[in-house]
Amino acid sequence: MIASWPCPASHGDTASEFAQVFDSDRAHRLLIIPALFDEANRLRRLTVEVMRRLNLAGIDSFLPDLPGCNESLQPLEQLSLADWQGAMVAAARHFRATHVLAIRGGALVVPQSLPGWRYAPVNGATILRQMLRMRILASREAGRDETQGSLLEAGLAEGLELAGYRLAPAMIATLQDATPPQSSQSIIGQDMIGGSPLWLRAEPDEDREQADALAAVLAMGITL
Amino acid sequence: MSDDTDGQLRRILADVLGLKAEHVAAFDAETGLFGHLPELDSMSVAGLLTEMEDRLGFIIDDDEIDGELLETYGSLLAFAEVKRAAAG
């Protein structure tokens, strides 16, 4: 089901954002912070499959759009990681989350006050390097020579389009230095899930066994 | 160290390209990569290189990425071994 939630926007306004939800007003309520940028597309299927399994296990779950991504109408080119962090805190409050799961770069914007998990958390610099490289390789095929250094410099001054996402100077600056914050949230490594990481695949894929394993870790942690 | 690099590089290729372990285990130095494996397109090259950096512990400069690097499994492994030795 799709629900909407009020998200803080610029100048003290509120924007209406969407979330994919399984909400039966149950006691256990898991907020899921999606992976960032193109990784979110590659992991969306796994994420929703995990939500389906949690629903059957009696757990509500909520997957909000990050402002400027997916169905969101907010201008991504004006946002930074701090805006996403504020948005996820607002989503946690609106959906009355009792737990949180942050996926990959979602760990950079996770509300730290909630108990929960981080699945394969990653530094902002790694995400940025990967997207810069995709752009450099694509440009090279088109006969244009770009370097990470020159792209970063331009991006920090004027913003930059990477992997189809228009990133603000503030987004690039905050990504460069962002590491998942210290917290008591547990880390779920790929070794606990088995199989090979789906965010690495160039094409979105799914894996039933991985969804089973991830849902089992979460369901046991939430209901025990 | 070289056996270790070999094993890790095969694992990275399997993970990034979604190939079966048996398929990757059968690669030899002459096995063609870019242009031979349909799974390895320019989008997945970026992921492959970034994953090599993270798991093998070195940084790949933009100007080190050329057609020869990904021509065969042997050329990619030789590159990884040299980079690892240099990273110490």
PDB file of C-alpha atoms in Angstrom, chain B residues 11 24-25 42 48 66 83:
ATOM      1  CA  ARG B  11      34.838 -13.780  -6.121  1.00  0.00           C
ATOM      2  CA  VAL B  24      34.341 -17.924 -12.801  1.00  0.00           C
ATOM      3  CA  ALA B  25      36.515 -20.764 -11.473  1.00  0.00           C
ATOM      4  CA  SER B  42      30.342  -0.202 -19.184  1.00  0.00           C
ATOM      5  CA  LEU B  48      33.854  -3.900 -10.648  1.00  0.00           C
ATOM      6  CA  ASP B  66      41.831   1.406 -20.547  1.00  0.00           C
ATOM      7  CA  LYS B  83      48.603  -2.650  -7.480  1.00  0.00           C
TER       8      LYS B  83
END
